[in-house]
Amino acid sequence: MIQLLDETTQETMRIVPMISIVVSLVVLFFLGIALFIGGMLGALQKEEGINVWLVAVGISLALTVIMVMLLLILLLI
């Protein structure tokens, strides 16, 4: 019985960090998308042009998160 509990605990300890990493990456991805949309909406509000910093940071954050997710998927397989 103790052996079985120990094995399930080890499985849980392996799964929980992955869940937290995936959740934080998803949050970062949506933050990047939100920054990108914010930069584009800022461009619609004023005539000076696109807020380049917001768009660049948003796109790079979203792409970085996608790359990290792909790396994690490759490591898990």
Short mmCIF file of C-alpha atoms in Angstrom, two decimals:
data_model
loop_
_atom_site.label_atom_id
_atom_site.label_comp_id
_atom_site.label_asym_id
_atom_site.label_seq_id
_atom_site.Cartn_x
_atom_site.Cartn_y
_atom_site.Cartn_z
CA MET A 1 0.00 0.00 0.00
CA ILE A 2 2.76 2.43 0.93
CA GLN A 3 4.60 1.50 -2.27
CA LEU A 4 1.51 2.39 -4.35
CA LEU A 5 1.09 5.73 -2.57
CA ASP A 6 4.75 6.51 -3.14
CA GLU A 7 4.44 5.81 -6.87
CA THR A 8 1.35 8.00 -7.27
CA THR A 9 3.08 10.78 -5.32
CA GLN A 10 6.05 10.61 -7.67
CA GLU A 11 3.73 10.75 -10.70
CA THR A 12 1.95 13.77 -9.22
CA MET A 13 5.25 15.48 -8.48
CA ARG A 14 6.21 14.98 -12.13
CA ILE A 15 2.91 16.25 -13.55
CA VAL A 16 2.27 19.34 -11.38
CA PRO A 17 5.32 21.38 -12.53
CA MET A 18 4.42 20.68 -16.16
CA ILE A 19 0.87 21.94 -15.58
CA SER A 20 2.13 25.14 -13.96
CA ILE A 21 4.65 25.73 -16.76
CA VAL A 22 2.00 25.22 -19.44
CA VAL A 23 -0.47 27.54 -17.66
CA SER A 24 2.14 30.29 -17.32
CA LEU A 25 3.12 29.92 -20.99
CA VAL A 26 -0.51 30.19 -22.07
CA VAL A 27 -0.90 33.35 -19.96
CA LEU A 28 2.26 34.82 -21.54
CA PHE A 29 0.97 33.92 -25.01
CA PHE A 30 -2.30 35.77 -24.43
CA LEU A 31 -0.38 38.69 -22.93
CA GLY A 32 1.65 38.90 -26.15
CA ILE A 33 -1.52 38.76 -28.25
CA ALA A 34 -3.08 41.47 -26.05
CA LEU A 35 -0.02 43.72 -26.46
CA PHE A 36 -0.13 43.19 -30.23
CA ILE A 37 -3.86 44.05 -30.41
CA GLY A 38 -3.26 47.03 -28.12
CA GLY A 39 -0.56 48.35 -30.44
CA MET A 40 -2.80 47.92 -33.47
CA LEU A 41 -5.76 49.62 -31.76
CA GLY A 42 -3.45 52.45 -30.74
CA ALA A 43 -2.56 52.83 -34.42
CA LEU A 44 -6.25 53.19 -35.25
CA GLN A 45 -6.74 55.83 -32.54
CA LYS A 46 -4.05 58.25 -33.69
CA GLU A 47 -2.75 59.29 -37.08
CA GLU A 48 0.97 59.20 -36.21
CA GLY A 49 1.30 55.50 -36.93
CA ILE A 50 1.53 52.14 -35.24
CA ASN A 51 2.86 51.98 -31.71
CA VAL A 52 5.88 49.97 -32.84
CA TRP A 53 7.08 48.94 -29.39
CA LEU A 54 3.78 47.37 -28.33
CA VAL A 55 3.41 45.48 -31.59
CA ALA A 56 7.02 44.27 -31.57
CA VAL A 57 6.91 43.15 -27.93
CA GLY A 58 3.55 41.44 -28.44
CA ILE A 59 4.64 39.53 -31.54
CA SER A 60 7.99 38.51 -30.06
CA LEU A 61 6.39 37.37 -26.79
CA ALA A 62 3.77 35.30 -28.60
CA LEU A 63 6.34 33.73 -30.94
CA THR A 64 8.72 32.99 -28.07
CA VAL A 65 5.96 31.23 -26.14
CA ILE A 66 5.03 29.19 -29.23
CA MET A 67 8.67 28.12 -29.64
CA VAL A 68 8.97 27.14 -25.96
CA MET A 69 5.73 25.14 -26.17
CA LEU A 70 7.05 23.29 -29.25
CA LEU A 71 10.31 22.58 -27.41
CA LEU A 72 8.39 21.20 -24.41
CA ILE A 73 6.27 19.00 -26.68
CA LEU A 74 9.41 17.67 -28.38
CA LEU A 75 11.04 16.98 -25.00
CA LEU A 76 7.98 15.12 -23.74
CA ILE A 77 7.77 12.81 -26.75
#
